CSV table of C-alpha atoms in Angstrom, one decimal:
chain,number,residue,atom,x,y,z
A,1,MET,CA,0.0,0.0,0.0
A,2,ALA,CA,1.3,3.5,-0.9
A,3,ASP,CA,2.4,5.8,1.9
A,4,PRO,CA,-0.6,8.0,2.7
A,5,GLN,CA,1.7,10.9,3.2
A,6,GLU,CA,3.1,10.8,-0.4
A,7,PRO,CA,1.4,12.6,-3.3
A,8,HIS,CA,-0.3,10.6,-6.0
A,9,ASP,CA,2.6,9.3,-8.1
A,10,ASP,CA,2.3,7.9,-11.6
A,11,ALA,CA,5.8,6.5,-11.8
A,12,ASP,CA,4.9,3.0,-12.8
A,13,ALA,CA,2.3,3.8,-15.5
A,14,PRO,CA,3.5,3.0,-19.1
A,15,LEU,CA,4.4,6.0,-21.3
A,16,SER,CA,2.1,6.6,-24.2
A,17,PRO,CA,3.3,8.7,-27.2
A,18,GLU,CA,1.2,11.7,-26.0
A,19,ALA,CA,2.4,11.2,-22.4
A,20,GLU,CA,6.0,11.1,-23.7
A,21,LYS,CA,5.5,14.4,-25.5
A,22,ASP,CA,4.0,16.0,-22.4
A,23,ARG,CA,6.8,14.6,-20.2
A,24,ALA,CA,9.4,16.1,-22.5
A,25,ALA,CA,7.6,19.5,-22.1
A,26,SER,CA,7.7,19.3,-18.4
A,27,GLU,CA,11.0,17.6,-17.8
A,28,GLY,CA,13.0,18.2,-21.0
A,29,SER,CA,15.8,16.0,-22.2
A,30,GLY,CA,18.6,14.9,-19.8
A,31,GLU,CA,20.8,17.6,-21.2
A,32,ASP,CA,18.2,20.3,-21.0
A,33,PHE,CA,17.2,19.4,-17.5
A,34,HIS,CA,20.9,19.7,-16.4
A,35,ALA,CA,21.1,23.2,-18.0
A,36,ALA,CA,17.9,24.4,-16.4
A,37,SER,CA,18.3,22.8,-13.0
A,38,LEU,CA,18.0,25.3,-10.2
A,39,ARG,CA,20.1,23.3,-7.7
A,40,ALA,CA,23.7,23.9,-7.1
A,41,GLU,CA,26.1,22.7,-9.7
A,42,ASP,CA,27.5,20.0,-7.5
A,43,GLU,CA,24.2,18.4,-6.9
A,44,PRO,CA,23.3,15.2,-8.9
A,45,ASP,CA,21.2,15.3,-12.0
A,46,THR,CA,17.8,13.6,-12.2
A,47,VAL,CA,17.9,10.6,-14.4
A,48,ALA,CA,14.8,8.6,-13.6
A,49,VAL,CA,11.5,9.4,-15.4
A,50,ASP,CA,8.0,9.0,-14.3
A,51,ASP,CA,4.9,9.0,-16.5
A,52,PRO,CA,3.2,12.4,-16.1
A,53,ASP,CA,0.3,11.7,-18.5
A,54,PRO,CA,-0.7,15.4,-18.2
A,55,LYS,CA,-3.4,15.4,-20.9
A,56,ASP,CA,-5.6,17.9,-19.0
A,57,ALA,CA,-2.8,20.0,-17.5
A,58,ALA,CA,-4.3,23.5,-17.1
A,59,GLU,CA,-3.3,26.9,-18.3
A,60,PRO,CA,-2.7,29.4,-15.6
A,61,ASP,CA,-6.0,31.1,-14.4
A,62,ASP,CA,-4.6,34.5,-15.4
A,63,VAL,CA,-1.3,36.3,-16.0
A,64,ILE,CA,0.2,37.2,-12.6
A,65,HIS,CA,2.4,40.3,-12.7
A,66,GLU,CA,5.9,40.3,-11.4
A,67,PRO,CA,7.0,43.2,-9.1
A,68,GLY,CA,9.2,44.4,-11.9
A,69,ASP,CA,6.3,44.8,-14.3
A,70,VAL,CA,5.4,48.0,-12.5
A,71,ASP,CA,7.0,51.0,-14.2
A,72,SER,CA,9.4,53.0,-12.0
A,73,ASP,CA,7.9,56.2,-10.6
A,74,THR,CA,10.4,58.9,-11.6
A,75,SER,CA,8.0,61.8,-11.2
A,76,ASP,CA,10.0,63.1,-8.2
A,77,GLY,CA,13.3,62.7,-10.0
A,78,THR,CA,14.3,59.5,-8.2
A,79,SER,CA,15.6,56.4,-10.1
A,80,GLY,CA,14.5,53.5,-8.0
A,81,GLU,CA,17.1,53.7,-5.3
A,82,ALA,CA,16.5,53.5,-1.5
A,83,VAL,CA,15.0,56.6,0.1
A,84,ARG,CA,16.1,57.8,3.5
A,85,VAL,CA,14.2,60.5,5.4
A,86,THR,CA,14.8,62.6,8.5
A,87,PRO,CA,12.9,62.1,11.8
A,88,ASP,CA,10.5,64.7,10.4
A,89,GLY,CA,10.0,63.0,7.1
A,90,ASP,CA,12.1,65.3,4.9
A,91,ASP,CA,14.6,63.9,2.4
A,92,ALA,CA,17.9,62.9,3.9
A,93,PRO,CA,21.3,62.0,2.4
A,94,MET,CA,22.0,58.3,2.1
A,95,ASP,CA,25.3,58.7,4.0
A,96,ALA,CA,24.5,59.1,7.7
A,97,GLU,CA,26.6,60.9,10.3
A,98,PRO,CA,28.8,58.4,12.2
A,99,THR,CA,28.1,57.7,15.8
A,100,ASP,CA,29.8,55.8,18.7
A,101,LYS,CA,26.5,54.6,20.0
A,102,LYS,CA,24.4,51.7,18.9
A,103,ARG,CA,22.0,52.6,16.2
A,104,ALA,CA,18.9,51.1,14.7
A,105,ALA,CA,17.2,51.6,11.3
A,106,LEU,CA,13.5,51.6,10.6
A,107,VAL,CA,12.2,50.5,7.2
A,108,TYR,CA,8.6,51.2,6.8
A,109,ASN,CA,5.8,51.2,4.1
A,110,PRO,CA,4.2,54.7,4.3
A,111,THR,CA,0.9,53.3,2.9
A,112,LYS,CA,0.6,50.7,5.7
A,113,VAL,CA,1.6,52.8,8.8
A,114,ASP,CA,1.3,56.4,10.1
A,115,PRO,CA,4.9,57.6,9.8
A,116,GLU,CA,4.1,60.8,11.8
A,117,VAL,CA,3.4,58.6,14.8
A,118,LEU,CA,5.8,55.8,14.2
A,119,ARG,CA,9.0,57.7,13.6
A,120,PRO,CA,8.9,59.8,16.7
A,121,ARG,CA,8.0,56.8,18.8
A,122,VAL,CA,11.1,54.9,17.5
A,123,SER,CA,13.2,57.9,18.2
A,124,GLU,CA,11.9,58.3,21.8
A,125,LEU,CA,12.4,54.6,22.7
A,126,SER,CA,15.8,54.6,21.1
A,127,ALA,CA,16.9,57.6,23.2
A,128,GLU,CA,15.5,55.9,26.4
A,129,ALA,CA,17.7,52.9,25.7
A,130,GLY,CA,20.8,55.0,25.1
A,131,TRP,CA,21.0,54.4,21.4
A,132,ALA,CA,21.7,57.0,18.7
A,133,GLU,CA,19.0,58.6,16.6
A,134,PRO,CA,17.6,55.9,14.3
A,135,LEU,CA,17.9,56.0,10.5
A,136,PHE,CA,14.6,56.1,8.7
A,137,TYR,CA,13.9,54.5,5.2
A,138,GLU,CA,10.7,54.6,3.3
A,139,THR,CA,9.7,51.9,0.8
A,140,THR,CA,8.6,52.9,-2.7
A,141,VAL,CA,7.2,51.4,-5.8
A,142,ASP,CA,10.8,50.7,-6.9
A,143,ASP,CA,12.1,49.5,-3.6
A,144,LEU,CA,10.0,47.0,-1.6
A,145,GLY,CA,12.4,47.3,1.3
A,146,ASP,CA,15.4,45.2,0.3
A,147,LEU,CA,17.4,48.2,-1.1
A,148,ALA,CA,16.6,50.3,1.9
A,149,THR,CA,17.8,47.5,4.2
A,150,ARG,CA,21.1,47.1,2.3
A,151,ALA,CA,21.6,50.8,2.5
A,152,ALA,CA,21.1,50.6,6.3
A,153,LEU,CA,23.6,47.7,6.6
A,154,LYS,CA,26.2,49.9,4.9
A,155,GLU,CA,25.8,52.3,7.8
A,156,ASP,CA,26.7,49.5,10.2
A,157,VAL,CA,23.4,49.6,12.0
A,158,ASP,CA,22.9,47.2,15.0
A,159,ALA,CA,19.3,46.3,14.3
A,160,VAL,CA,16.6,46.8,11.7
A,161,LEU,CA,12.9,47.4,12.5
A,162,VAL,CA,10.3,46.8,9.8
A,163,ALA,CA,6.8,48.1,9.6
A,164,GLY,CA,4.5,47.3,6.7
A,165,GLY,CA,2.7,44.5,5.0
A,166,ASP,CA,3.9,40.9,4.6
A,167,GLY,CA,5.7,41.9,1.4
A,168,THR,CA,7.7,44.6,3.2
A,169,VAL,CA,8.7,42.1,5.9
A,170,ARG,CA,9.7,39.6,3.3
A,171,ALA,CA,11.9,42.0,1.4
A,172,VAL,CA,13.6,43.3,4.6
A,173,ALA,CA,14.1,39.8,5.9
A,174,GLU,CA,15.6,38.7,2.6
A,175,ALA,CA,18.2,41.4,2.8
A,176,LEU,CA,19.0,40.6,6.4
A,177,THR,CA,19.4,36.8,5.9
A,178,SER,CA,22.8,35.5,6.9
A,179,THR,CA,24.0,39.0,8.1
A,180,GLY,CA,23.6,38.4,11.8
A,181,ILE,CA,21.8,41.7,12.2
A,182,PRO,CA,18.5,41.2,14.1
A,183,LEU,CA,15.1,42.1,12.7
A,184,THR,CA,12.3,43.6,14.8
A,185,ILE,CA,8.8,43.2,13.4
A,186,VAL,CA,6.4,46.0,14.2
A,187,PRO,CA,3.0,44.4,13.1
A,188,SER,CA,1.3,46.4,10.4
A,189,GLY,CA,-0.8,45.8,7.3
A,190,THR,CA,-3.3,43.0,6.6
A,191,GLY,CA,-1.8,39.6,7.3
A,192,ASN,CA,1.2,39.9,9.7
A,193,LEU,CA,1.9,36.3,8.9
A,194,LEU,CA,5.4,36.1,10.3
A,195,ALA,CA,4.4,38.0,13.5
A,196,ARG,CA,1.5,35.5,14.0
A,197,ASN,CA,3.7,32.5,13.5
A,198,LEU,CA,6.1,34.0,16.1
A,199,ASN,CA,3.2,34.7,18.5
A,200,LEU,CA,4.1,38.3,18.6
A,201,PRO,CA,1.7,41.0,20.0
A,202,LEU,CA,-0.2,42.4,17.1
A,203,ASP,CA,-1.6,45.5,18.8
A,204,ASP,CA,1.4,46.7,20.9
A,205,ALA,CA,3.9,48.5,18.8
A,206,ASP,CA,5.8,49.8,21.8
A,207,ALA,CA,6.4,46.3,23.1
A,208,MET,CA,8.0,45.3,19.7
A,209,ILE,CA,10.0,48.6,19.4
A,210,ARG,CA,11.4,48.0,22.9
A,211,ALA,CA,12.3,44.5,22.0
A,212,THR,CA,15.0,46.0,19.7
A,213,PHE,CA,16.8,47.3,22.7
A,214,ASP,CA,16.0,45.0,25.6
A,215,GLY,CA,14.5,41.9,24.1
A,216,LYS,CA,16.0,38.5,23.2
A,217,VAL,CA,17.3,37.4,19.8
A,218,HIS,CA,15.9,34.2,18.4
A,219,ALA,CA,17.3,32.4,15.3
A,220,THR,CA,14.7,31.5,12.7
A,221,ASP,CA,14.9,29.8,9.3
A,222,THR,CA,14.6,31.7,6.0
A,223,GLY,CA,13.1,30.2,2.9
A,224,ILE,CA,14.9,30.7,-0.5
A,225,ALA,CA,13.1,30.2,-3.8
A,226,ARG,CA,15.0,30.0,-7.1
A,227,ILE,CA,12.6,30.4,-10.0
A,228,ARG,CA,12.9,29.9,-13.7
A,229,ARG,CA,10.7,31.9,-16.0
A,230,ALA,CA,9.4,30.6,-19.3
A,231,ASP,CA,12.1,32.6,-21.2
A,232,GLY,CA,14.8,30.8,-19.3
A,233,THR,CA,15.8,33.6,-16.9
A,234,VAL,CA,16.5,32.6,-13.3
A,235,GLU,CA,15.9,34.6,-10.2
A,236,GLU,CA,16.3,34.0,-6.5
A,237,HIS,CA,14.2,35.5,-3.7
A,238,GLY,CA,13.7,35.0,0.0
A,239,PHE,CA,10.5,34.2,1.9
A,240,VAL,CA,9.8,33.9,5.6
A,241,VAL,CA,6.4,32.3,5.7
A,242,MET,CA,5.6,30.4,2.6
A,243,ALA,CA,5.9,30.3,-1.2
A,244,GLY,CA,3.4,28.7,-3.6
A,245,MET,CA,2.7,27.7,-7.1
A,246,GLY,CA,-0.8,27.3,-8.6
A,247,LEU,CA,-4.2,28.2,-7.2
A,248,ASP,CA,-2.9,30.0,-4.1
A,249,ALA,CA,-1.1,32.5,-6.3
A,250,ALA,CA,-4.2,32.9,-8.5
A,251,MET,CA,-6.2,33.5,-5.3
A,252,ILE,CA,-3.9,36.3,-4.3
A,253,GLN,CA,-4.1,37.9,-7.7
A,254,ASN,CA,-7.9,37.7,-7.6
A,255,THR,CA,-8.2,39.4,-4.1
A,256,ARG,CA,-9.5,42.9,-4.5
A,257,PRO,CA,-7.3,45.5,-2.9
A,258,GLU,CA,-10.3,47.7,-1.8
A,259,LEU,CA,-11.7,44.7,0.0
A,260,LYS,CA,-8.4,44.0,1.8
A,261,LYS,CA,-8.5,47.6,3.1
A,262,SER,CA,-12.0,47.2,4.5
A,263,VAL,CA,-12.1,43.7,5.9
A,264,GLY,CA,-8.4,42.7,6.1
A,265,TRP,CA,-7.2,39.1,5.6
A,266,VAL,CA,-10.8,37.9,5.2
A,267,ALA,CA,-10.7,39.4,1.7
A,268,TYR,CA,-8.7,36.3,0.7
A,269,VAL,CA,-11.8,34.3,1.0
A,270,ASP,CA,-13.4,36.3,-1.8
A,271,GLY,CA,-10.2,35.8,-3.8
A,272,ALA,CA,-10.4,32.1,-3.3
A,273,ALA,CA,-14.0,31.9,-4.4
A,274,ARG,CA,-13.3,33.9,-7.5
A,275,SER,CA,-10.3,31.7,-8.3
A,276,LEU,CA,-12.1,28.4,-7.8
A,277,VAL,CA,-14.5,29.1,-10.6
A,278,ASN,CA,-11.9,28.4,-13.3
A,279,ALA,CA,-9.5,26.4,-11.3
A,280,LYS,CA,-8.0,23.4,-13.1
A,281,PRO,CA,-5.3,20.9,-12.1
A,282,PHE,CA,-1.9,21.0,-13.6
A,283,ARG,CA,1.0,18.4,-13.8
A,284,VAL,CA,4.2,18.9,-11.9
A,285,MET,CA,7.4,16.9,-11.9
A,286,TYR,CA,9.2,17.0,-8.6
A,287,GLN,CA,12.3,15.8,-6.8
A,288,GLN,CA,13.2,16.1,-3.1
A,289,ASP,CA,16.7,16.7,-2.0
A,290,GLY,CA,18.2,13.6,-0.3
A,291,HIS,CA,15.7,11.2,-1.8
A,292,GLY,CA,17.8,9.8,-4.5
A,293,HIS,CA,17.5,10.6,-8.2
A,294,ARG,CA,13.9,9.6,-8.9
A,295,LEU,CA,11.7,12.2,-10.5
A,296,HIS,CA,8.1,12.0,-9.4
A,297,SER,CA,4.9,13.3,-11.0
A,298,ALA,CA,1.6,14.5,-9.6
A,299,LYS,CA,-1.5,16.4,-10.8
A,300,VAL,CA,-2.2,19.2,-8.4
A,301,GLN,CA,-4.1,22.4,-7.9
A,302,SER,CA,-1.4,24.0,-5.8
A,303,VAL,CA,1.9,23.3,-4.1
A,304,LEU,CA,3.0,25.3,-1.0
A,305,PHE,CA,6.5,25.5,0.4
A,306,ALA,CA,6.3,26.5,4.0
A,307,ASN,CA,8.9,27.9,6.5
A,308,CYS,CA,6.0,28.1,9.0
A,309,GLY,CA,2.5,26.8,8.8
A,310,ALA,CA,-0.1,29.0,10.6
A,311,LEU,CA,-2.6,31.3,8.8
A,312,PRO,CA,-4.8,34.0,10.3
A,313,GLY,CA,-7.9,32.9,12.2
A,314,GLY,CA,-6.0,30.0,13.9
A,315,VAL,CA,-5.9,27.9,10.7
A,316,ALA,CA,-3.1,25.4,10.8
A,317,LEU,CA,-2.2,24.9,7.1
A,318,ILE,CA,0.8,22.8,7.9
A,319,PRO,CA,0.6,21.8,11.6
A,320,ASP,CA,4.0,20.3,11.9
A,321,ALA,CA,5.9,23.2,10.3
A,322,SER,CA,8.4,25.0,12.5
A,323,ILE,CA,10.2,28.2,11.8
A,324,ALA,CA,13.3,27.0,13.6
A,325,ASP,CA,13.9,23.3,12.6
A,326,GLY,CA,15.9,23.7,9.4
A,327,ILE,CA,13.2,21.8,7.5
A,328,LEU,CA,11.1,22.8,4.5
A,329,ASP,CA,7.5,21.6,4.8
A,330,VAL,CA,5.6,21.1,1.5
A,331,ALA,CA,1.8,20.9,1.1
A,332,VAL,CA,0.5,19.3,-2.1
A,333,ILE,CA,-3.1,20.3,-2.7
A,334,GLN,CA,-4.8,17.7,-4.9
A,335,PRO,CA,-8.5,17.4,-4.5
A,336,THR,CA,-10.3,14.7,-6.5
A,337,GLY,CA,-13.9,14.5,-7.6
A,338,PRO,CA,-16.7,17.1,-7.3
A,339,LEU,CA,-16.4,17.1,-3.5
A,340,GLY,CA,-12.6,17.3,-3.4
A,341,TRP,CA,-12.5,20.8,-2.1
A,342,LEU,CA,-14.6,19.9,0.8
A,343,GLY,CA,-11.9,17.4,1.7
A,344,VAL,CA,-9.2,20.1,1.4
A,345,TRP,CA,-11.1,22.5,3.8
A,346,ARG,CA,-11.9,19.7,6.2
A,347,LYS,CA,-8.2,18.7,6.3
A,348,ILE,CA,-6.9,22.3,6.8
A,349,TRP,CA,-9.6,23.7,9.1
A,350,TRP,CA,-11.1,20.8,11.0
A,351,ASP,CA,-8.4,18.1,11.1
A,352,ASN,CA,-5.3,20.4,11.4
A,353,SER,CA,-6.8,23.2,13.5
A,354,VAL,CA,-9.3,21.3,15.7
A,355,LEU,CA,-8.9,17.5,15.9
A,356,ARG,CA,-5.2,17.6,16.3
A,357,ARG,CA,-5.5,19.5,19.6
A,358,PHE,CA,-7.1,16.4,21.3
A,359,ARG,CA,-5.9,12.9,21.9
A,360,ALA,CA,-9.2,11.4,20.6
A,361,GLY,CA,-9.0,13.5,17.5
A,362,ARG,CA,-5.5,12.5,16.8
A,363,ARG,CA,-6.6,8.8,17.0
A,364,VAL,CA,-9.3,9.5,14.4
A,365,LEU,CA,-6.8,11.1,12.1
A,366,GLU,CA,-4.5,8.1,12.3
A,367,ARG,CA,-7.2,5.9,10.9
A,368,ARG,CA,-8.3,8.3,8.2
A,369,ARG,CA,-7.0,8.0,4.6
A,370,ASP,CA,-7.2,11.4,3.0
A,371,SER,CA,-5.3,12.3,-0.1
A,372,SER,CA,-6.7,15.8,-0.7
A,373,VAL,CA,-3.7,17.4,1.0
A,374,ARG,CA,-0.4,15.6,1.2
A,375,TYR,CA,2.7,16.7,3.2
A,376,LEU,CA,6.4,16.3,2.4
A,377,ARG,CA,9.3,17.3,4.5
A,378,GLY,CA,13.0,17.8,3.7
A,379,THR,CA,15.7,20.3,3.1
A,380,GLY,CA,14.6,21.2,-0.4
A,381,ILE,CA,12.5,20.3,-3.3
A,382,GLU,CA,12.5,21.2,-7.0
A,383,LEU,CA,9.3,21.3,-9.2
A,384,ALA,CA,9.0,21.6,-13.0
A,385,THR,CA,5.8,22.2,-15.0
A,386,ALA,CA,4.6,23.2,-18.4
A,387,PRO,CA,3.1,25.6,-19.2
A,388,ALA,CA,4.3,28.1,-16.7
A,389,GLN,CA,2.2,28.5,-13.5
A,390,PRO,CA,1.6,31.5,-11.3
A,391,ILE,CA,3.7,31.8,-8.1
A,392,GLU,CA,3.6,33.8,-4.9
A,393,LEU,CA,6.0,34.6,-2.1
A,394,ASP,CA,4.6,35.5,1.3
A,395,GLY,CA,1.3,36.7,-0.2
A,396,ASP,CA,2.7,38.7,-3.0
A,397,GLU,CA,2.2,37.7,-6.7
A,398,PHE,CA,5.6,37.0,-8.3
A,399,GLY,CA,4.8,36.2,-11.9
A,400,GLU,CA,4.8,32.8,-13.5
A,401,ALA,CA,7.5,30.1,-13.5
A,402,THR,CA,8.2,26.7,-15.2
A,403,ARG,CA,10.5,25.6,-12.4
A,404,ILE,CA,11.0,26.4,-8.7
A,405,TYR,CA,13.6,25.1,-6.3
A,406,ALA,CA,12.8,25.9,-2.7
A,407,ARG,CA,15.0,25.3,0.4
A,408,VAL,CA,15.6,26.8,3.8
A,409,ILE,CA,18.6,28.4,5.4
A,410,GLU,CA,18.6,27.1,9.0
A,411,GLY,CA,18.9,29.9,11.5
A,412,GLY,CA,19.4,32.4,8.6
A,413,LEU,CA,17.4,35.2,10.2
A,414,GLN,CA,17.9,36.7,13.7
A,415,VAL,CA,14.6,38.1,15.1
A,416,ASN,CA,14.1,40.3,18.1
A,417,LEU,CA,11.4,39.1,20.5
A,418,PRO,CA,10.1,40.8,23.6
A,419,ALA,CA,11.8,39.9,26.9
A,420,GLY,CA,10.2,36.8,28.4
A,421,HIS,CA,8.5,35.8,25.1
A,422,ASP,CA,7.6,32.1,25.0
A,423,THR,CA,9.5,30.3,22.2
A,424,SER,CA,8.6,26.7,23.2
A,425,THR,CA,6.1,26.4,20.4
A,426,LEU,CA,8.2,27.9,17.7
């Protein structure tokens, strides 16, 4: 009997001519696979072939735009570089005055926070702690926060605070990965997914700002996604919560911005409903690091790569995921039949978020055979598909890709937590 925790795998089915053609589209020849591989050069090539048989592999629901698709805003004479401001919000030179004291930098999204309140409070609490006047950087259309963070690092700051949506947190965390400079998250915006997974206070900005100066530093993992576009270009981006390919990315695209502003993260329910109307499965070829050379195949609606697994509302998408275990958790969403999506929601909401809390419920789950959501765990995984499918990183649409290789950097991000914060469940 197949392992119930493995995705449907068609490895043993005979290859028909049509399936062979589709397999070549998804996997390519051995030489092409080597050239397109997103793993390190010293990692082994994939040589085994499964039967994908993807006759009904779906086109993407819609074209999802990459962040770079937005034309740069040069109306104010800037050219897409990081923007630093004074404590009063006026333009400031990028080179800061040197100081012998410790100094923090605040990177914030001015559309998600009230800068006139936040900047003075960070200055006040910095002074109380005996630190120098902080450096302030605003995100722009051209800089999601990574350029600002790198500019702050050039000034030898001792900590970076971030205030904005999940996309801002992702960009700042990406720039801080492997630097050893701790990050303080001041919860803002709609989702606050990383803050929720760290069990941080969502309505006490002062507590989080103070954590920069008198809190404790906790090492967390960082996700890395190397993606290949249909034109062959390869990019690498970080994520701190999860990345995804397929329906979840379409759902984010179909979420109306005006609804997010009025009802917050609940707006994603509307996006999901609008995406499900035209949702179709697509075929992926995948290979896990450390599992030999065998290339597997599965027909899916979505694949999620998780650094941590909790969603707003107490929903445990991936209940075993930990942000500090050095392991990448993968959820393969593959509903079957007209009632398949009911199985997905039962698995995510009822099974993971309710039954798993009780001993009797866990016994029920041990006896249940449910293939609507499958889980994989490891250090990394590579997926290939054709045609290209939409992808998302930490809730932001990131274009379409034909390949994605996801892994985690264990302990790659240092995070400031309030003094006495419980880390036993992280």
